[in-house]
Short mmCIF file of C-alpha atoms and ligand atoms in Angstrom, two decimals:
data_model
loop_
_atom_site.label_atom_id
_atom_site.label_comp_id
_atom_site.label_asym_id
_atom_site.label_seq_id
_atom_site.Cartn_x
_atom_site.Cartn_y
_atom_site.Cartn_z
CA MET A 10 -27.44 -16.41 -33.56
CA LYS A 11 -25.20 -17.76 -31.34
CA VAL A 12 -22.20 -15.80 -31.13
CA ARG A 13 -19.49 -17.95 -31.91
CA LEU A 14 -17.14 -17.80 -29.05
CA ALA A 15 -13.45 -19.36 -28.36
CA THR A 16 -10.78 -18.81 -25.39
CA VAL A 17 -7.10 -19.74 -25.57
CA TRP A 18 -4.49 -20.29 -23.24
CA PHE A 19 -1.07 -18.79 -24.39
CA GLY A 20 1.31 -18.71 -21.82
CA GLY A 21 0.40 -16.89 -18.54
CA CYS A 22 -0.95 -19.69 -15.41
CA SER A 23 -4.70 -20.37 -16.70
CA GLY A 24 -5.99 -18.56 -13.17
CA CYS A 25 -7.30 -15.99 -16.50
CA HIS A 26 -9.96 -18.76 -17.64
CA MET A 27 -10.20 -20.58 -13.67
CA SER A 28 -11.13 -16.81 -12.82
CA PHE A 29 -13.61 -17.65 -16.19
CA LEU A 30 -14.97 -20.00 -14.65
CA ASP A 31 -15.96 -18.35 -11.12
CA LEU A 32 -18.80 -16.45 -12.94
CA ASP A 33 -20.95 -19.06 -11.31
CA GLU A 34 -24.39 -19.06 -12.87
CA PHE A 35 -23.32 -16.56 -14.82
CA LEU A 36 -21.80 -19.53 -17.22
CA ILE A 37 -25.64 -20.64 -18.05
CA ASP A 38 -27.29 -17.14 -19.01
CA LEU A 39 -24.02 -16.94 -21.29
CA ALA A 40 -24.25 -20.81 -22.87
CA GLU A 41 -27.86 -20.24 -24.44
CA LYS A 42 -26.21 -16.71 -26.07
CA ILE A 43 -23.57 -17.99 -26.79
CA GLU A 44 -21.09 -21.13 -28.98
CA LEU A 45 -18.11 -22.52 -27.02
CA VAL A 46 -16.38 -22.59 -30.81
CA TYR A 47 -12.42 -23.42 -28.80
CA SER A 48 -11.03 -23.50 -25.19
CA PRO A 49 -9.15 -25.51 -23.51
CA VAL A 50 -12.23 -26.32 -21.58
CA VAL A 51 -14.05 -27.69 -25.15
CA ASP A 52 -12.53 -30.52 -27.17
CA THR A 53 -11.68 -28.58 -30.28
CA LYS A 54 -7.76 -29.41 -32.32
CA GLU A 55 -8.49 -27.24 -34.99
CA TYR A 56 -9.30 -22.94 -34.17
CA PRO A 57 -12.60 -23.07 -36.45
CA GLU A 58 -12.74 -20.60 -38.97
CA GLY A 59 -15.68 -17.05 -38.67
CA VAL A 60 -15.42 -16.58 -34.68
CA ASP A 61 -16.81 -13.49 -33.66
CA VAL A 62 -14.39 -13.31 -30.36
CA CYS A 63 -11.88 -14.29 -28.75
CA LEU A 64 -10.43 -13.82 -25.25
CA ILE A 65 -6.68 -14.46 -25.85
CA GLU A 66 -5.32 -15.56 -21.79
CA GLY A 67 -1.52 -15.24 -22.19
CA ALA A 68 1.44 -13.34 -22.59
CA ILE A 69 3.36 -14.53 -26.60
CA CYS A 70 6.15 -16.63 -26.07
CA ASN A 71 6.81 -19.82 -28.08
CA GLU A 72 6.69 -20.43 -31.72
CA ASP A 73 3.81 -22.34 -30.61
CA ASN A 74 1.72 -19.39 -29.84
CA LEU A 75 3.16 -16.75 -32.36
CA GLU A 76 1.37 -19.58 -35.51
CA LEU A 77 -2.14 -19.99 -33.42
CA LEU A 78 -1.94 -16.27 -32.55
CA GLN A 79 -2.41 -15.30 -35.91
CA LYS A 80 -4.58 -18.01 -37.27
CA ILE A 81 -7.34 -16.69 -35.06
CA ARG A 82 -7.09 -13.35 -35.88
CA GLN A 83 -7.32 -13.83 -39.36
CA ARG A 84 -10.01 -16.34 -38.55
CA THR A 85 -11.95 -13.71 -35.56
CA ARG A 86 -13.29 -10.83 -35.76
CA VAL A 87 -13.31 -9.20 -32.33
CA LEU A 88 -9.91 -10.75 -30.12
CA VAL A 89 -9.96 -9.32 -26.44
CA SER A 90 -6.41 -9.39 -24.64
CA PHE A 91 -7.63 -11.59 -21.25
CA GLY A 92 -5.78 -10.54 -18.28
CA ASP A 93 -2.67 -9.10 -17.78
CA CYS A 94 -0.04 -11.95 -19.18
CA ALA A 95 -1.93 -10.39 -22.34
CA VAL A 96 -2.04 -7.13 -21.76
CA THR A 97 1.51 -6.29 -20.67
CA GLY A 98 4.20 -9.34 -20.59
CA ASN A 99 3.29 -9.76 -16.60
CA VAL A 100 5.00 -12.01 -14.82
CA PRO A 101 5.74 -13.79 -18.38
CA ALA A 102 7.98 -11.35 -19.92
CA ILE A 103 10.23 -10.75 -16.01
CA ARG A 104 12.55 -12.60 -18.47
CA ASN A 105 12.77 -9.60 -20.69
CA GLN A 106 14.52 -8.34 -18.94
CA LEU A 107 18.10 -10.40 -19.74
CA GLY A 108 17.99 -9.64 -23.04
CA LEU A 109 19.59 -12.07 -25.22
CA GLY A 110 20.05 -14.95 -24.90
CA ASN A 111 16.84 -15.49 -22.30
CA GLU A 112 15.71 -18.44 -24.10
CA GLU A 113 19.00 -20.83 -24.01
CA SER A 114 19.52 -19.55 -19.36
CA VAL A 115 15.82 -20.02 -18.38
CA LEU A 116 16.20 -23.98 -19.39
CA GLN A 117 19.08 -23.98 -18.23
CA ARG A 118 18.30 -23.06 -15.27
CA ALA A 119 15.03 -23.97 -15.14
CA TYR A 120 16.09 -27.55 -16.51
CA ILE A 121 19.52 -28.32 -15.30
CA GLU A 122 20.73 -25.58 -12.93
CA ASN A 123 17.54 -26.49 -10.36
CA ALA A 124 16.38 -29.91 -11.65
CA GLN A 125 16.57 -32.65 -8.94
CA HIS A 126 16.20 -35.21 -10.91
CA ASN A 127 17.06 -35.84 -14.77
CA PRO A 128 18.59 -32.56 -15.94
CA SER A 129 17.92 -32.62 -19.12
CA LEU A 130 15.93 -29.87 -21.25
CA PRO A 131 13.14 -30.30 -23.37
CA ARG A 132 13.60 -30.54 -26.74
CA GLU A 133 11.47 -32.39 -29.50
CA ASP A 134 11.37 -30.97 -32.73
CA GLY A 135 7.22 -30.95 -33.35
CA ILE A 136 6.51 -31.29 -29.93
CA VAL A 137 8.57 -28.99 -27.70
CA PRO A 138 8.02 -25.59 -29.18
CA PRO A 139 11.49 -23.42 -29.16
CA LEU A 140 10.89 -20.70 -26.19
CA LEU A 141 10.96 -17.05 -28.23
CA PRO A 142 13.63 -13.99 -27.70
CA ARG A 143 11.55 -12.68 -26.09
CA VAL A 144 8.48 -12.59 -24.96
CA MET A 145 5.13 -10.48 -26.49
CA PRO A 146 1.93 -9.11 -25.08
CA VAL A 147 -0.56 -9.40 -27.74
CA HIS A 148 -1.02 -6.58 -28.97
CA GLU A 149 2.72 -5.67 -30.38
CA VAL A 150 2.08 -9.00 -32.71
CA VAL A 151 -1.41 -8.22 -33.83
CA HIS A 152 -4.42 -6.19 -33.61
CA VAL A 153 -6.48 -6.19 -30.36
CA GLU A 154 -9.96 -4.63 -30.00
CA HIS A 155 -9.76 -4.81 -26.02
CA TYR A 156 -7.94 -5.10 -23.33
CA LEU A 157 -9.40 -6.87 -19.84
CA PRO A 158 -7.07 -6.31 -16.83
CA GLY A 159 -6.36 -7.74 -14.73
CA CYS A 160 -3.53 -10.60 -12.98
CA PRO A 161 -6.22 -12.71 -12.91
CA PRO A 162 -9.58 -10.38 -14.42
CA PRO A 163 -12.60 -10.75 -11.40
CA ALA A 164 -15.11 -12.25 -12.50
CA GLU A 165 -17.24 -9.29 -12.70
CA ARG A 166 -15.24 -8.28 -14.58
CA ILE A 167 -14.83 -10.22 -17.10
CA LYS A 168 -19.17 -10.17 -16.98
CA ALA A 169 -18.99 -6.68 -17.13
CA LEU A 170 -17.61 -6.38 -20.93
CA VAL A 171 -18.82 -9.90 -22.36
CA SER A 172 -22.77 -8.34 -21.22
CA GLN A 173 -21.11 -5.14 -22.63
CA MET A 174 -20.15 -7.64 -26.06
CA LEU A 175 -23.24 -8.69 -25.81
CA SER A 176 -25.45 -6.68 -26.01
CA GLY A 177 -23.91 -4.74 -28.93
CA VAL A 178 -22.87 -1.94 -26.69
CA GLU A 179 -19.47 -1.07 -27.39
CA PRO A 180 -17.32 -2.48 -24.29
CA LYS A 181 -16.05 -0.20 -22.48
CA LEU A 182 -14.66 -1.02 -18.22
CA GLU A 183 -13.23 2.39 -16.56
CA GLY A 184 -11.57 3.31 -12.71
CA ALA A 185 -10.88 -0.06 -11.33
CA ALA A 186 -12.24 -1.66 -13.65
CA LEU A 187 -9.07 -1.68 -14.91
CA LYS A 188 -6.32 -2.25 -12.96
CA PHE A 189 -3.46 -4.34 -13.25
CA GLY A 190 -2.94 -6.55 -10.69
CA MET B 8 0.83 39.34 0.80
CA ALA B 9 -0.80 40.41 -2.02
CA ALA B 10 -4.34 38.73 -4.24
CA LYS B 11 -4.07 37.41 -7.28
CA THR B 12 -7.23 37.67 -9.16
CA LEU B 13 -7.42 33.81 -11.50
CA THR B 14 -10.53 31.46 -13.20
CA ILE B 15 -9.60 27.73 -12.66
CA ASP B 16 -11.28 25.62 -14.67
CA GLY B 17 -14.32 28.69 -15.15
CA LYS B 18 -14.33 29.48 -11.58
CA PRO B 19 -13.20 32.47 -10.89
CA ILE B 20 -10.26 32.73 -6.87
CA SER B 21 -8.19 34.13 -5.53
CA ALA B 22 -4.93 33.52 -4.50
CA GLU B 23 -2.06 35.16 -2.41
CA GLU B 24 0.76 35.86 -4.34
CA GLY B 25 3.88 33.39 -4.73
CA ALA B 26 0.36 30.34 -4.40
CA THR B 27 0.43 27.39 -6.82
CA ILE B 28 -1.63 26.95 -9.63
CA LEU B 29 -1.65 23.38 -8.19
CA GLN B 30 -1.98 25.47 -4.86
CA ALA B 31 -4.96 27.58 -5.99
CA SER B 32 -6.01 24.66 -7.57
CA GLU B 33 -7.65 22.94 -4.46
CA GLU B 34 -9.30 26.12 -3.41
CA ALA B 35 -11.67 25.28 -6.84
CA GLY B 36 -12.01 22.42 -6.48
CA ALA B 37 -10.52 21.33 -9.11
CA LYS B 38 -8.47 17.95 -8.74
CA ILE B 39 -5.50 17.95 -10.79
CA PRO B 40 -3.15 14.01 -11.55
CA THR B 41 -0.22 14.80 -9.64
CA LEU B 42 3.22 12.55 -9.28
CA CYS B 43 5.73 13.49 -7.97
CA HIS B 44 4.35 16.50 -5.75
CA LEU B 45 4.37 15.39 -2.54
CA ASP B 46 2.48 17.46 0.49
CA GLY B 47 5.34 19.04 2.54
CA VAL B 48 8.04 19.58 0.11
CA TYR B 49 9.54 21.67 -2.43
CA ASP B 50 7.82 21.17 -5.71
CA VAL B 51 10.57 19.85 -9.07
CA GLY B 52 7.96 18.81 -11.94
CA ALA B 53 10.11 16.39 -13.02
CA CYS B 54 6.61 13.93 -13.98
CA ARG B 55 4.24 16.34 -15.98
CA LEU B 56 0.91 14.30 -15.12
CA CYS B 57 -0.10 17.71 -13.26
CA LEU B 58 0.25 19.78 -16.65
CA VAL B 59 -2.98 22.63 -17.13
CA GLU B 60 -3.88 24.73 -19.89
CA VAL B 61 -3.33 28.82 -19.59
CA THR B 62 -5.16 30.44 -21.96
CA GLY B 63 -2.68 32.37 -24.46
CA VAL B 64 0.00 29.88 -23.46
CA PRO B 65 1.23 27.86 -26.53
CA LYS B 66 3.02 25.04 -24.23
CA LEU B 67 1.57 23.84 -21.23
CA LEU B 68 1.82 23.95 -17.77
CA PRO B 69 2.83 22.09 -14.11
CA ALA B 70 0.44 23.10 -12.39
CA CYS B 71 2.70 22.40 -9.60
CA THR B 72 5.73 24.51 -10.66
CA THR B 73 3.66 27.46 -11.94
CA THR B 74 3.27 30.31 -10.14
CA VAL B 75 -0.75 32.42 -10.28
CA ALA B 76 -1.05 35.77 -12.31
CA GLU B 77 -2.85 38.31 -12.08
CA GLY B 78 -5.52 37.53 -14.82
CA MET B 79 -4.92 33.57 -15.90
CA ASP B 80 -7.01 31.45 -17.21
CA VAL B 81 -5.88 27.82 -16.42
CA LYS B 82 -8.09 24.79 -17.32
CA THR B 83 -7.18 21.56 -15.33
CA ASP B 84 -8.48 19.02 -17.69
CA SER B 85 -9.37 18.88 -21.55
CA GLU B 86 -9.63 16.04 -23.92
CA ARG B 87 -5.11 17.66 -24.97
CA LEU B 88 -4.78 17.15 -21.24
CA ARG B 89 -6.19 13.77 -20.61
CA ARG B 90 -4.34 12.35 -23.79
CA TYR B 91 -1.01 13.96 -22.21
CA ARG B 92 -1.82 11.89 -19.18
CA ARG B 93 -2.82 8.97 -20.12
CA MET B 94 0.48 9.24 -22.58
CA ILE B 95 3.06 10.00 -20.12
CA LEU B 96 1.44 7.25 -17.13
CA GLU B 97 1.39 4.85 -20.47
CA LEU B 98 5.53 5.62 -20.94
CA LEU B 99 6.74 5.50 -17.06
CA PHE B 100 5.02 2.39 -17.87
CA ALA B 101 7.00 1.55 -20.51
CA GLU B 102 10.23 2.68 -19.29
CA ARG B 103 10.62 0.62 -16.12
CA ASN B 104 9.76 -2.92 -15.12
CA HIS B 105 6.03 -3.43 -13.58
CA VAL B 106 4.55 -6.40 -12.62
CA CYS B 107 1.75 -5.38 -10.38
CA ALA B 108 -0.21 -8.80 -9.19
CA VAL B 109 4.32 -9.89 -7.76
CA CYS B 110 4.66 -5.55 -6.74
CA VAL B 111 4.75 -4.44 -2.89
CA SER B 112 2.07 -1.59 -3.40
CA ASN B 113 -0.28 -3.55 -5.68
CA GLY B 114 -3.69 -1.53 -4.50
CA HIS B 115 -2.25 1.43 -2.93
CA CYS B 116 0.53 2.32 -5.57
CA GLU B 117 -0.29 5.88 -7.08
CA LEU B 118 0.66 5.15 -10.06
CA GLN B 119 -1.04 1.86 -11.18
CA THR B 120 -4.17 3.74 -9.68
CA LEU B 121 -3.34 7.40 -11.66
CA ALA B 122 -3.41 4.17 -15.02
CA TYR B 123 -6.86 3.29 -14.13
CA ASN B 124 -8.34 6.69 -13.82
CA HIS B 125 -6.97 7.75 -16.85
CA GLY B 126 -7.99 4.81 -18.78
CA MET B 127 -4.77 2.93 -19.55
CA ASP B 128 -6.28 -1.03 -20.46
CA HIS B 129 -2.63 -1.39 -22.31
CA VAL B 130 0.81 0.52 -23.25
CA ARG B 131 0.51 1.34 -26.44
CA TYR B 132 5.19 1.83 -26.11
CA ASP B 133 7.14 -0.76 -26.83
CA TYR B 134 8.10 -2.15 -23.16
CA LEU B 135 11.88 -2.02 -22.76
CA PHE B 136 12.49 -3.87 -20.14
CA PRO B 137 15.59 -3.01 -18.51
CA LYS B 138 17.69 -4.91 -16.85
CA TRP B 139 17.93 -2.45 -12.77
CA GLY B 140 18.80 -4.41 -9.00
CA VAL B 141 16.84 -4.46 -6.58
CA ASP B 142 19.09 -2.77 -2.77
CA ASN B 143 18.29 -5.41 0.18
CA THR B 144 21.22 -4.48 1.94
CA HIS B 145 19.28 -1.75 4.76
CA PRO B 146 18.18 -3.90 7.44
CA LEU B 147 15.20 -2.16 7.01
CA PHE B 148 14.13 -1.53 3.78
CA GLY B 149 14.69 -2.22 0.35
CA MET B 150 14.78 0.03 -2.82
CA ASP B 151 13.28 -1.94 -6.27
CA HIS B 152 14.49 -0.08 -9.38
CA ASN B 153 12.41 -1.63 -11.54
CA ARG B 154 9.18 0.31 -10.68
CA CYS B 155 11.24 3.59 -9.42
CA ILE B 156 10.41 6.30 -11.96
CA LEU B 157 12.33 9.07 -10.35
CA CYS B 158 9.57 11.31 -8.66
CA THR B 159 12.73 12.49 -6.79
CA ARG B 160 10.14 12.30 -3.34
CA CYS B 161 12.75 10.38 -1.60
CA VAL B 162 15.26 12.47 -1.98
CA ARG B 163 13.32 15.59 -1.71
CA VAL B 164 12.19 14.40 2.20
CA CYS B 165 15.29 11.98 2.46
CA TRP B 166 17.75 16.07 2.59
CA HIS B 167 14.45 18.27 3.67
CA ILE B 168 12.52 16.77 5.87
CA GLU B 169 14.43 14.10 7.68
CA GLY B 170 17.83 16.84 6.23
CA ALA B 171 20.14 13.63 5.79
CA GLY B 172 21.02 13.63 2.36
CA THR B 173 21.49 9.61 1.73
CA LYS B 174 19.91 9.83 -1.19
CA ASN B 175 21.27 11.12 -4.32
CA VAL B 176 19.13 11.06 -8.51
CA SER B 177 22.99 10.19 -10.36
CA GLY B 178 22.69 9.47 -14.74
CA ARG B 179 20.76 11.13 -17.05
CA GLY B 180 17.59 10.15 -18.45
CA ALA B 181 16.21 6.25 -18.48
CA GLN B 182 19.71 5.67 -17.77
CA ALA B 183 18.54 8.37 -14.16
CA ARG B 184 18.23 6.42 -11.13
CA ILE B 185 18.44 6.26 -7.57
CA ILE B 186 21.10 6.22 -4.99
CA THR B 187 22.83 5.62 -1.96
CA ASP B 188 25.10 8.75 -0.61
CA LEU B 189 28.37 8.83 -3.77
CA ASN B 190 26.51 5.69 -5.06
CA ILE B 191 26.72 2.54 -2.36
CA PRO B 192 25.24 -0.07 -0.99
CA TRP B 193 22.03 1.14 1.02
CA GLY B 194 22.94 -1.46 3.82
CA GLU B 195 27.27 0.41 4.61
CA SER B 196 25.41 4.83 5.02
CA ASP B 197 26.52 6.21 7.96
CA SER B 198 24.90 9.05 6.92
CA CYS B 199 21.01 7.42 5.90
CA THR B 200 19.54 7.31 10.28
CA ARG B 201 16.63 4.16 9.30
CA CYS B 202 14.49 7.46 9.26
CA GLY B 203 11.92 5.70 7.18
CA LYS B 204 10.18 8.49 6.28
CA CYS B 205 11.98 8.63 2.08
CA VAL B 206 9.93 5.21 2.02
CA GLN B 207 6.88 6.87 3.01
CA ALA B 208 6.74 9.55 1.05
CA CYS B 209 7.40 6.87 -2.67
CA PRO B 210 4.10 7.05 -4.54
CA THR B 211 5.05 3.05 -6.31
CA GLY B 212 6.22 -0.04 -5.30
CA ALA B 213 9.70 0.55 -5.19
CA LEU B 214 10.76 1.22 -1.64
CA SER B 215 9.36 -0.89 0.33
CA HIS B 216 9.83 -1.93 4.07
CA LYS B 217 10.92 -5.32 4.57
CA GLY B 218 9.21 -8.47 4.68
CA SER B 219 6.64 -6.42 3.00
CA THR B 220 5.18 -9.17 -0.03
CA VAL B 221 2.52 -8.41 -2.51
CA GLY B 222 -0.04 -5.93 -2.29
CA GLU B 223 1.35 -5.40 1.57
CA MET B 224 3.75 -2.32 1.34
CA GLU B 225 1.48 0.95 2.25
CA ARG B 226 2.23 4.06 4.08
CA ASP B 227 0.72 6.77 6.17
CA ARG B 228 1.83 9.94 4.55
CA GLY B 229 0.48 11.38 7.48
CA LYS B 230 3.70 11.06 9.57
CA LEU B 231 4.68 12.97 7.01
CA GLU B 232 2.77 15.75 6.74
CA PHE B 233 2.19 16.49 10.48
CA ILE B 234 6.24 16.46 10.71
CA VAL B 235 6.34 19.71 7.99
CA LEU B 236 3.17 20.64 10.15
CA ALA B 237 4.62 20.92 12.99
CA ARG B 238 7.92 22.61 11.88
CA GLU B 239 6.50 25.35 10.03
CA LYS B 240 3.65 26.34 11.62
CA LYS B 241 4.28 25.00 14.92
CA GLN B 242 1.09 22.86 15.24
CA TRP B 243 1.94 19.66 16.42
CA VAL B 244 -1.76 18.01 15.10
CA THR B 245 -1.88 15.06 12.87
CA ALA B 246 -3.54 16.26 9.60
CA ASP B 247 -6.75 14.65 8.56
S1 SF4 C 10 5.40 0.08 -9.29
FE1 SF4 C 10 2.43 0.06 -8.62
S2 SF4 C 10 2.73 0.46 -10.60
FE2 SF4 C 10 4.97 -0.24 -9.80
S3 SF4 C 10 4.91 -3.26 -11.11
FE3 SF4 C 10 4.18 -1.83 -9.34
S4 SF4 C 10 1.75 -1.27 -7.87
FE4 SF4 C 10 1.70 -2.03 -10.65
S1 SF4 C 11 16.32 5.91 5.89
FE1 SF4 C 11 15.70 8.40 6.03
S2 SF4 C 11 17.87 8.85 5.85
FE2 SF4 C 11 17.38 7.04 5.33
S3 SF4 C 11 17.46 7.42 3.27
FE3 SF4 C 11 15.80 7.44 3.79
S4 SF4 C 11 14.84 9.17 4.45
FE4 SF4 C 11 16.96 9.54 4.33
S1 SF4 C 12 12.85 5.27 -5.13
FE1 SF4 C 12 10.00 6.04 -4.80
S2 SF4 C 12 9.90 8.06 -4.19
FE2 SF4 C 12 12.21 7.72 -4.76
S3 SF4 C 12 12.23 8.46 -7.43
FE3 SF4 C 12 11.67 6.48 -7.08
S4 SF4 C 12 9.29 6.54 -6.78
FE4 SF4 C 12 10.09 8.31 -6.51
S1 FES C 13 3.26 17.34 -10.33
FE1 FES C 13 3.45 18.19 -11.09
S2 FES C 13 5.14 17.77 -12.62
FE2 FES C 13 4.69 16.58 -10.87
#
């Protein structure tokens, strides 16, 4: 039975996914052992049931992130916080320093004050998800089994953790393999 | 001076009277993690990372400010100590804004290194996300309060190696912060000699040379050791 793997992209720059693609020929080995059931690189619209492992890139920044994360938790056995944004909030969480009301003021700054053309706030019910008042690391919302820090985690580090998981040993990164940044 | 005999991690050693457990542990080859300790300036026991177990003492003691005693039995590593050390590190990360990915000290930071060496794969406490500023008024150096762990190394080198007394601490608890003189912008200080010793002493990305960008801030602690050795022992050698 192939391991049902998912990856998801929340509030992050996609760098963690780029690093995943940097696994080069290991991806070919991986393809024999896993089935990629949901990911920005495959065309599945709905997060499926019965997923074994999900790598989660990005912090939880908006209502869509929050809703999907809860669904992912219900439908997945093992969650991995994948990269610093998922693990710490990282750069997306810098807006938390602005305190209450920042979900308005950051949009104002980005789309009105700094706009060169057509200053307007991106608002479209059901399409543009509202920002949460506070950006959260994944484990602040749901239980997370494993952490894969790094901005982005180097391919070697991803390979180490994924290999450990696939060979059935309890994944454990140590020392410099846990370096943030 | 009288010598004291004690055991550190089961190893019998002798140390000078008045030596700290930290100093004695070097002889025993035990590596106790430290953060506020800096060779060359006196210790203040601010970070609590160097906590050790001493048989017969119910509480944990900081190795850098506890002096050795005859017959002492010290343990520098245990499950319990490792648990507390990781907790301390996590609290330091939660208390200010550490974003390693965009920090001048990324890759050369004592806090960051200690964190991964203690298995800190995430922070279990809620981040406080406090609002702190950056003081970039000095012509040569920058101070980023977001990265400051209040170890007071900068204060101690400024007062006791440079003798300028520019750096100080104001406030208490999580509100404590490093100030310049009586809380003026660093660039307006007349007492600062621009020696840069505070920048050399800082374990994190809080103090940096202006113009350094992500990961560029490397320090040369040898410079401080050189001055202290020259002053105390009249030896003009670089400490290597
Ligand atoms: S000071 Fe150290 S731990 Fe803090 S953000 Fe910078 S590199 Fe990371
Ligand atoms: S540069 Fe020198 S004098 Fe100025 S604050 Fe730092 S240690 Fe003190
Ligand atoms: S500025 Fe650096 S040296 Fe000074 S207290 Fe903060 S972390 Fe320590
Ligand atoms: S090194 Fe001993 S308390 Fe900081």
